[in-house]
Amino acid sequence: MNIKVLGSSSKGNCYVVSDGTTRLLLDCGLKAKEILAGIDFQPQFVKGCLVTHSHGDHVKSADKLSQLYGVRVYASRGCIEAAEITCACAVKAFEEFTVGSFRVLPFDIQHDAPEPLGFLLKSVVTGEKLLYFTDTYYLKYRFNGVTHILCEANYDIDILNENVNGGNVPKCLAERVISSHMSIEHLEQFLKACDLSRLRAVYLCHLSDSNSNAADFRERIQRLTGAEVIVC
């Protein structure tokens, strides 16, 4: 499983995933020209784009990808309507579908957007499983046999509190962060509850510029999982 990071921040999120047979995009929150450059200007080889939710930093180029370049977009009905995507395939939580050599299982997550989703992808070619979730403060499901995880680790609660107390982060903004994004502490709790026996790599994405510590996050997740940890 190859994972390429095109963007991972509030400015735009987009990832390219390939099992050697099928190429997919996970979210499309960058400008179309940036995404095209990241896929070597070969959109004809991208079989689909899985969109987690309707916020612009995840869905910005959905219409251009589908209408101009023929990339099929998959998202929840709530996301399609809120983002006003004119050409997309509506998918539902826990209704599996197939894109090329990937079996994709959407699942519901917790965020301040209509019907946000995470995705579990299994390659029928390699047998590898990728779990992708972002922009959620909590995951109520547990996943077994996952080989790769691409997930949000947005903030450290202690750093966030220090920034609030120091006047660097407004309290109202901190409350929104806590109610809509994954902390490193909650991520650790989630991982402890999962079967990590096949886990090879964890990609930490969507880190806050001011409320996170990339080196500390990497060390903590590496120590917990024993897997390779890449900070996006």
PDB file of C-alpha atoms in Angstrom:
ATOM      1  CA  MET A   1       0.000   0.000   0.000  1.00  0.00           C
ATOM      2  CA  ASN A   2       1.441   3.325  -1.051  1.00  0.00           C
ATOM      3  CA  ILE A   3       0.197   6.551   0.541  1.00  0.00           C
ATOM      4  CA  LYS A   4       1.188   9.967  -0.800  1.00  0.00           C
ATOM      5  CA  VAL A   5       0.361  13.140   1.099  1.00  0.00           C
ATOM      6  CA  LEU A   6      -0.608  16.100  -1.093  1.00  0.00           C
ATOM      7  CA  GLY A   7      -1.942  18.274   1.717  1.00  0.00           C
ATOM      8  CA  SER A   8      -2.691  17.861   5.419  1.00  0.00           C
ATOM      9  CA  SER A   9      -3.818  21.020   7.204  1.00  0.00           C
ATOM     10  CA  SER A  10      -6.677  23.469   7.504  1.00  0.00           C
ATOM     11  CA  LYS A  11      -5.442  24.909   4.194  1.00  0.00           C
ATOM     12  CA  GLY A  12      -6.330  21.695   2.378  1.00  0.00           C
ATOM     13  CA  ASN A  13      -6.349  17.922   2.752  1.00  0.00           C
ATOM     14  CA  CYS A  14      -5.761  15.354   0.028  1.00  0.00           C
ATOM     15  CA  TYR A  15      -4.038  11.974  -0.105  1.00  0.00           C
ATOM     16  CA  VAL A  16      -3.301   9.486  -2.879  1.00  0.00           C
ATOM     17  CA  VAL A  17      -3.618   5.775  -2.090  1.00  0.00           C
ATOM     18  CA  SER A  18      -2.567   2.918  -4.359  1.00  0.00           C
ATOM     19  CA  ASP A  19      -2.311  -0.845  -4.012  1.00  0.00           C
ATOM     20  CA  GLY A  20      -0.414  -1.115  -7.291  1.00  0.00           C
ATOM     21  CA  THR A  21      -3.608  -1.753  -9.240  1.00  0.00           C
ATOM     22  CA  THR A  22      -6.036   1.001  -8.247  1.00  0.00           C
ATOM     23  CA  ARG A  23      -5.319   4.619  -7.408  1.00  0.00           C
ATOM     24  CA  LEU A  24      -7.720   6.582  -5.179  1.00  0.00           C
ATOM     25  CA  LEU A  25      -7.884  10.057  -3.692  1.00  0.00           C
ATOM     26  CA  LEU A  26      -8.869  10.530  -0.075  1.00  0.00           C
ATOM     27  CA  ASP A  27     -10.477  13.970   0.161  1.00  0.00           C
ATOM     28  CA  CYS A  28      -9.848  16.751  -2.354  1.00  0.00           C
ATOM     29  CA  GLY A  29      -9.465  19.943  -0.365  1.00  0.00           C
ATOM     30  CA  LEU A  30      -6.684  21.449  -2.473  1.00  0.00           C
ATOM     31  CA  LYS A  31      -6.914  23.420  -5.698  1.00  0.00           C
ATOM     32  CA  ALA A  32      -7.442  21.157  -8.698  1.00  0.00           C
ATOM     33  CA  LYS A  33      -4.106  22.167 -10.221  1.00  0.00           C
ATOM     34  CA  GLU A  34      -2.305  21.104  -7.034  1.00  0.00           C
ATOM     35  CA  ILE A  35      -4.038  17.743  -7.047  1.00  0.00           C
ATOM     36  CA  LEU A  36      -3.261  17.233 -10.732  1.00  0.00           C
ATOM     37  CA  ALA A  37       0.413  17.935 -10.084  1.00  0.00           C
ATOM     38  CA  GLY A  38       0.360  15.412  -7.238  1.00  0.00           C
ATOM     39  CA  ILE A  39      -0.996  12.681  -9.513  1.00  0.00           C
ATOM     40  CA  ASP A  40       1.476  13.465 -12.304  1.00  0.00           C
ATOM     41  CA  PHE A  41      -1.260  15.074 -14.414  1.00  0.00           C
ATOM     42  CA  GLN A  42      -2.835  11.644 -14.991  1.00  0.00           C
ATOM     43  CA  PRO A  43      -6.400  11.877 -13.640  1.00  0.00           C
ATOM     44  CA  GLN A  44      -7.450   9.094 -15.999  1.00  0.00           C
ATOM     45  CA  PHE A  45      -5.672   6.626 -13.710  1.00  0.00           C
ATOM     46  CA  VAL A  46      -7.541   7.752 -10.575  1.00  0.00           C
ATOM     47  CA  LYS A  47     -10.569   5.502 -10.071  1.00  0.00           C
ATOM     48  CA  GLY A  48     -12.306   7.565  -7.421  1.00  0.00           C
ATOM     49  CA  CYS A  49     -12.197  10.152  -4.655  1.00  0.00           C
ATOM     50  CA  LEU A  50     -13.591   9.402  -1.190  1.00  0.00           C
ATOM     51  CA  VAL A  51     -14.754  12.556   0.592  1.00  0.00           C
ATOM     52  CA  THR A  52     -15.153  12.585   4.372  1.00  0.00           C
ATOM     53  CA  HIS A  53     -17.273  15.721   4.798  1.00  0.00           C
ATOM     54  CA  SER A  54     -18.446  19.008   3.340  1.00  0.00           C
ATOM     55  CA  HIS A  55     -15.894  21.494   4.696  1.00  0.00           C
ATOM     56  CA  GLY A  56     -13.886  23.217   1.989  1.00  0.00           C
ATOM     57  CA  ASP A  57     -10.491  21.978   3.129  1.00  0.00           C
ATOM     58  CA  HIS A  58     -11.682  18.453   2.292  1.00  0.00           C
ATOM     59  CA  VAL A  59     -14.031  18.921  -0.670  1.00  0.00           C
ATOM     60  CA  LYS A  60     -12.868  22.038  -2.544  1.00  0.00           C
ATOM     61  CA  SER A  61     -12.124  20.401  -5.919  1.00  0.00           C
ATOM     62  CA  ALA A  62     -14.822  17.725  -5.997  1.00  0.00           C
ATOM     63  CA  ASP A  63     -16.771  19.283  -8.869  1.00  0.00           C
ATOM     64  CA  LYS A  64     -13.727  19.993 -11.019  1.00  0.00           C
ATOM     65  CA  LEU A  65     -12.358  16.493 -10.525  1.00  0.00           C
ATOM     66  CA  SER A  66     -15.651  14.871 -11.487  1.00  0.00           C
ATOM     67  CA  GLN A  67     -16.821  17.192 -14.262  1.00  0.00           C
ATOM     68  CA  LEU A  68     -13.547  18.130 -15.943  1.00  0.00           C
ATOM     69  CA  TYR A  69     -11.408  15.063 -15.319  1.00  0.00           C
ATOM     70  CA  GLY A  70     -13.864  12.200 -14.914  1.00  0.00           C
ATOM     71  CA  VAL A  71     -12.885  11.228 -11.369  1.00  0.00           C
ATOM     72  CA  ARG A  72     -15.868   9.644  -9.633  1.00  0.00           C
ATOM     73  CA  VAL A  73     -16.555  11.252  -6.243  1.00  0.00           C
ATOM     74  CA  TYR A  74     -18.026   9.246  -3.341  1.00  0.00           C
ATOM     75  CA  ALA A  75     -19.580  11.038  -0.358  1.00  0.00           C
ATOM     76  CA  SER A  76     -22.586  10.925   1.939  1.00  0.00           C
ATOM     77  CA  ARG A  77     -25.861  12.487   0.821  1.00  0.00           C
ATOM     78  CA  GLY A  78     -25.466  15.107   3.542  1.00  0.00           C
ATOM     79  CA  CYS A  79     -22.015  16.027   2.280  1.00  0.00           C
ATOM     80  CA  ILE A  80     -23.126  16.180  -1.357  1.00  0.00           C
ATOM     81  CA  GLU A  81     -26.009  18.519  -0.540  1.00  0.00           C
ATOM     82  CA  ALA A  82     -24.102  20.758   1.882  1.00  0.00           C
ATOM     83  CA  ALA A  83     -21.116  21.145  -0.441  1.00  0.00           C
ATOM     84  CA  GLU A  84     -23.391  21.417  -3.490  1.00  0.00           C
ATOM     85  CA  ILE A  85     -21.466  18.756  -5.398  1.00  0.00           C
ATOM     86  CA  THR A  86     -23.252  18.423  -8.717  1.00  0.00           C
ATOM     87  CA  CYS A  87     -21.876  15.026  -9.752  1.00  0.00           C
ATOM     88  CA  ALA A  88     -21.180  12.406  -7.074  1.00  0.00           C
ATOM     89  CA  CYS A  89     -22.135   8.935  -5.877  1.00  0.00           C
ATOM     90  CA  ALA A  90     -24.005   8.975  -2.563  1.00  0.00           C
ATOM     91  CA  VAL A  91     -22.801   6.350  -0.083  1.00  0.00           C
ATOM     92  CA  LYS A  92     -24.055   5.363   3.359  1.00  0.00           C
ATOM     93  CA  ALA A  93     -22.360   4.266   6.546  1.00  0.00           C
ATOM     94  CA  PHE A  94     -21.827   0.490   6.664  1.00  0.00           C
ATOM     95  CA  GLU A  95     -22.931  -0.086   3.073  1.00  0.00           C
ATOM     96  CA  GLU A  96     -19.812  -1.487   1.409  1.00  0.00           C
ATOM     97  CA  PHE A  97     -18.974  -0.641  -2.189  1.00  0.00           C
ATOM     98  CA  THR A  98     -16.144  -1.442  -4.579  1.00  0.00           C
ATOM     99  CA  VAL A  99     -13.837   0.915  -6.438  1.00  0.00           C
ATOM    100  CA  GLY A 100     -11.375  -0.919  -8.652  1.00  0.00           C
ATOM    101  CA  SER A 101      -9.469  -3.364  -6.463  1.00  0.00           C
ATOM    102  CA  PHE A 102     -10.594  -1.731  -3.200  1.00  0.00           C
ATOM    103  CA  ARG A 103     -13.556  -2.727  -1.082  1.00  0.00           C
ATOM    104  CA  VAL A 104     -14.637   0.380   0.794  1.00  0.00           C
ATOM    105  CA  LEU A 105     -16.649   0.433   4.014  1.00  0.00           C
ATOM    106  CA  PRO A 106     -17.836   3.898   5.101  1.00  0.00           C
ATOM    107  CA  PHE A 107     -18.590   4.502   8.783  1.00  0.00           C
ATOM    108  CA  ASP A 108     -20.007   7.469  10.651  1.00  0.00           C
ATOM    109  CA  ILE A 109     -17.761   9.857  12.575  1.00  0.00           C
ATOM    110  CA  GLN A 110     -18.398  12.832  14.873  1.00  0.00           C
ATOM    111  CA  HIS A 111     -17.910  16.296  13.367  1.00  0.00           C
ATOM    112  CA  ASP A 112     -19.839  19.538  12.872  1.00  0.00           C
ATOM    113  CA  ALA A 113     -20.852  18.714   9.308  1.00  0.00           C
ATOM    114  CA  PRO A 114     -23.787  16.787   7.776  1.00  0.00           C
ATOM    115  CA  GLU A 115     -23.216  12.999   7.692  1.00  0.00           C
ATOM    116  CA  PRO A 116     -19.412  12.926   7.985  1.00  0.00           C
ATOM    117  CA  LEU A 117     -17.726   9.627   7.182  1.00  0.00           C
ATOM    118  CA  GLY A 118     -14.530   7.696   7.701  1.00  0.00           C
ATOM    119  CA  PHE A 119     -13.465   4.856   5.412  1.00  0.00           C
ATOM    120  CA  LEU A 120     -12.016   1.369   5.794  1.00  0.00           C
ATOM    121  CA  LEU A 121     -10.364   0.251   2.564  1.00  0.00           C
ATOM    122  CA  LYS A 122      -9.319  -3.322   1.820  1.00  0.00           C
ATOM    123  CA  SER A 123      -7.253  -4.213  -1.229  1.00  0.00           C
ATOM    124  CA  VAL A 124      -8.367  -7.470  -2.825  1.00  0.00           C
ATOM    125  CA  VAL A 125      -4.951  -7.573  -4.515  1.00  0.00           C
ATOM    126  CA  THR A 126      -2.651  -7.284  -1.489  1.00  0.00           C
ATOM    127  CA  GLY A 127      -5.008  -8.055   1.396  1.00  0.00           C
ATOM    128  CA  GLU A 128      -3.907  -4.850   3.130  1.00  0.00           C
ATOM    129  CA  LYS A 129      -6.383  -2.698   5.063  1.00  0.00           C
ATOM    130  CA  LEU A 130      -6.240   1.077   5.382  1.00  0.00           C
ATOM    131  CA  LEU A 131      -8.280   2.913   7.999  1.00  0.00           C
ATOM    132  CA  TYR A 132      -8.856   6.597   7.196  1.00  0.00           C
ATOM    133  CA  PHE A 133     -10.519   9.050   9.526  1.00  0.00           C
ATOM    134  CA  THR A 134     -10.100  12.746  10.186  1.00  0.00           C
ATOM    135  CA  ASP A 135     -12.010  15.647  11.732  1.00  0.00           C
ATOM    136  CA  THR A 136     -13.699  13.618  14.449  1.00  0.00           C
ATOM    137  CA  TYR A 137     -13.394  13.965  18.199  1.00  0.00           C
ATOM    138  CA  TYR A 138     -14.294  10.342  18.873  1.00  0.00           C
ATOM    139  CA  LEU A 139     -14.568   6.948  17.180  1.00  0.00           C
ATOM    140  CA  LYS A 140     -17.148   4.576  18.603  1.00  0.00           C
ATOM    141  CA  TYR A 141     -16.044   1.621  16.474  1.00  0.00           C
ATOM    142  CA  ARG A 142     -13.049  -0.694  16.777  1.00  0.00           C
ATOM    143  CA  PHE A 143     -11.189  -2.171  13.815  1.00  0.00           C
ATOM    144  CA  ASN A 144      -9.185  -5.378  13.574  1.00  0.00           C
ATOM    145  CA  GLY A 145      -6.524  -6.520  11.124  1.00  0.00           C
ATOM    146  CA  VAL A 146      -5.685  -3.026   9.893  1.00  0.00           C
ATOM    147  CA  THR A 147      -2.260  -2.703   8.252  1.00  0.00           C
ATOM    148  CA  HIS A 148      -2.211   1.066   7.712  1.00  0.00           C
ATOM    149  CA  ILE A 149      -3.897   3.943   9.533  1.00  0.00           C
ATOM    150  CA  LEU A 150      -4.206   7.484   8.209  1.00  0.00           C
ATOM    151  CA  CYS A 151      -5.745   9.516  10.996  1.00  0.00           C
ATOM    152  CA  GLU A 152      -6.099  12.904  12.586  1.00  0.00           C
ATOM    153  CA  ALA A 153      -4.035  13.866  15.634  1.00  0.00           C
ATOM    154  CA  ASN A 154      -5.010  17.510  15.849  1.00  0.00           C
ATOM    155  CA  TYR A 155      -4.042  18.693  19.296  1.00  0.00           C
ATOM    156  CA  ASP A 156      -2.668  17.917  22.757  1.00  0.00           C
ATOM    157  CA  ILE A 157      -5.153  18.926  25.447  1.00  0.00           C
ATOM    158  CA  ASP A 158      -2.402  20.278  27.720  1.00  0.00           C
ATOM    159  CA  ILE A 159      -0.949  22.466  24.962  1.00  0.00           C
ATOM    160  CA  LEU A 160      -4.422  23.680  24.008  1.00  0.00           C
ATOM    161  CA  ASN A 161      -5.225  24.587  27.616  1.00  0.00           C
ATOM    162  CA  GLU A 162      -1.914  26.429  27.956  1.00  0.00           C
ATOM    163  CA  ASN A 163      -2.722  28.438  24.841  1.00  0.00           C
ATOM    164  CA  VAL A 164      -6.188  29.280  26.148  1.00  0.00           C
ATOM    165  CA  ASN A 165      -4.830  30.340  29.539  1.00  0.00           C
ATOM    166  CA  GLY A 166      -2.116  32.388  27.846  1.00  0.00           C
ATOM    167  CA  GLY A 167      -4.619  34.215  25.679  1.00  0.00           C
ATOM    168  CA  ASN A 168      -3.273  32.724  22.452  1.00  0.00           C
ATOM    169  CA  VAL A 169      -6.420  30.726  21.641  1.00  0.00           C
ATOM    170  CA  PRO A 170      -9.953  32.055  22.323  1.00  0.00           C
ATOM    171  CA  LYS A 171     -11.971  29.815  24.619  1.00  0.00           C
ATOM    172  CA  CYS A 172     -14.783  29.533  22.058  1.00  0.00           C
ATOM    173  CA  LEU A 173     -12.325  28.261  19.444  1.00  0.00           C
ATOM    174  CA  ALA A 174     -10.879  25.745  21.896  1.00  0.00           C
ATOM    175  CA  GLU A 175     -14.372  24.445  22.619  1.00  0.00           C
ATOM    176  CA  ARG A 176     -14.992  23.908  18.912  1.00  0.00           C
ATOM    177  CA  VAL A 177     -11.659  22.111  18.510  1.00  0.00           C
ATOM    178  CA  ILE A 178     -12.460  19.778  21.405  1.00  0.00           C
ATOM    179  CA  SER A 179     -15.940  19.008  20.046  1.00  0.00           C
ATOM    180  CA  SER A 180     -14.898  18.349  16.447  1.00  0.00           C
ATOM    181  CA  HIS A 181     -11.285  17.176  16.252  1.00  0.00           C
ATOM    182  CA  MET A 182      -9.222  14.225  17.496  1.00  0.00           C
ATOM    183  CA  SER A 183      -6.766  14.835  20.320  1.00  0.00           C
ATOM    184  CA  ILE A 184      -3.610  12.771  20.667  1.00  0.00           C
ATOM    185  CA  GLU A 185      -5.019  11.480  23.963  1.00  0.00           C
ATOM    186  CA  HIS A 186      -8.237  10.211  22.377  1.00  0.00           C
ATOM    187  CA  LEU A 187      -6.257   8.691  19.513  1.00  0.00           C
ATOM    188  CA  GLU A 188      -4.127   6.761  21.991  1.00  0.00           C
ATOM    189  CA  GLN A 189      -7.246   5.451  23.727  1.00  0.00           C
ATOM    190  CA  PHE A 190      -8.714   4.368  20.402  1.00  0.00           C
ATOM    191  CA  LEU A 191      -5.550   2.556  19.323  1.00  0.00           C
ATOM    192  CA  LYS A 192      -5.283   0.722  22.641  1.00  0.00           C
ATOM    193  CA  ALA A 193      -8.756  -0.727  22.030  1.00  0.00           C
ATOM    194  CA  CYS A 194      -7.925  -2.058  18.540  1.00  0.00           C
ATOM    195  CA  ASP A 195      -6.138  -5.196  17.364  1.00  0.00           C
ATOM    196  CA  LEU A 196      -2.839  -3.820  16.054  1.00  0.00           C
ATOM    197  CA  SER A 197      -1.164  -7.163  15.353  1.00  0.00           C
ATOM    198  CA  ARG A 198      -0.932  -6.495  11.596  1.00  0.00           C
ATOM    199  CA  LEU A 199      -0.287  -2.770  11.794  1.00  0.00           C
ATOM    200  CA  ARG A 200       2.696  -1.577   9.753  1.00  0.00           C
ATOM    201  CA  ALA A 201       2.360   2.196   9.515  1.00  0.00           C
ATOM    202  CA  VAL A 202       0.455   5.093  11.044  1.00  0.00           C
ATOM    203  CA  TYR A 203       0.156   8.426   9.255  1.00  0.00           C
ATOM    204  CA  LEU A 204      -0.711  11.296  11.588  1.00  0.00           C
ATOM    205  CA  CYS A 205      -2.502  14.061   9.718  1.00  0.00           C
ATOM    206  CA  HIS A 206      -4.207  17.411  10.256  1.00  0.00           C
ATOM    207  CA  LEU A 207      -1.971  18.499  13.161  1.00  0.00           C
ATOM    208  CA  SER A 208      -2.715  21.942  14.552  1.00  0.00           C
ATOM    209  CA  ASP A 209       0.072  24.457  13.989  1.00  0.00           C
ATOM    210  CA  SER A 210      -0.144  25.816  17.522  1.00  0.00           C
ATOM    211  CA  ASN A 211      -1.730  23.070  19.635  1.00  0.00           C
ATOM    212  CA  SER A 212       0.383  20.039  18.736  1.00  0.00           C
ATOM    213  CA  ASN A 213       3.924  18.709  19.034  1.00  0.00           C
ATOM    214  CA  ALA A 214       4.849  16.601  16.008  1.00  0.00           C
ATOM    215  CA  ALA A 215       7.943  14.977  17.521  1.00  0.00           C
ATOM    216  CA  ASP A 216       6.121  14.081  20.731  1.00  0.00           C
ATOM    217  CA  PHE A 217       3.099  12.741  18.828  1.00  0.00           C
ATOM    218  CA  ARG A 218       5.326  10.553  16.671  1.00  0.00           C
ATOM    219  CA  GLU A 219       7.184   9.143  19.658  1.00  0.00           C
ATOM    220  CA  ARG A 220       3.992   8.417  21.611  1.00  0.00           C
ATOM    221  CA  ILE A 221       2.229   6.588  18.786  1.00  0.00           C
ATOM    222  CA  GLN A 222       5.373   4.686  17.824  1.00  0.00           C
ATOM    223  CA  ARG A 223       5.844   3.528  21.404  1.00  0.00           C
ATOM    224  CA  LEU A 224       2.199   2.497  21.640  1.00  0.00           C
ATOM    225  CA  THR A 225       1.896   0.650  18.320  1.00  0.00           C
ATOM    226  CA  GLY A 226       5.406  -0.499  17.429  1.00  0.00           C
ATOM    227  CA  ALA A 227       4.644   0.574  13.859  1.00  0.00           C
ATOM    228  CA  GLU A 228       6.326   3.123  11.642  1.00  0.00           C
ATOM    229  CA  VAL A 229       4.839   6.569  12.297  1.00  0.00           C
ATOM    230  CA  ILE A 230       4.824   9.320   9.683  1.00  0.00           C
ATOM    231  CA  VAL A 231       3.700  12.846  10.548  1.00  0.00           C
ATOM    232  CA  CYS A 232       2.031  14.417   7.516  1.00  0.00           C
TER     233      CYS A 232
END
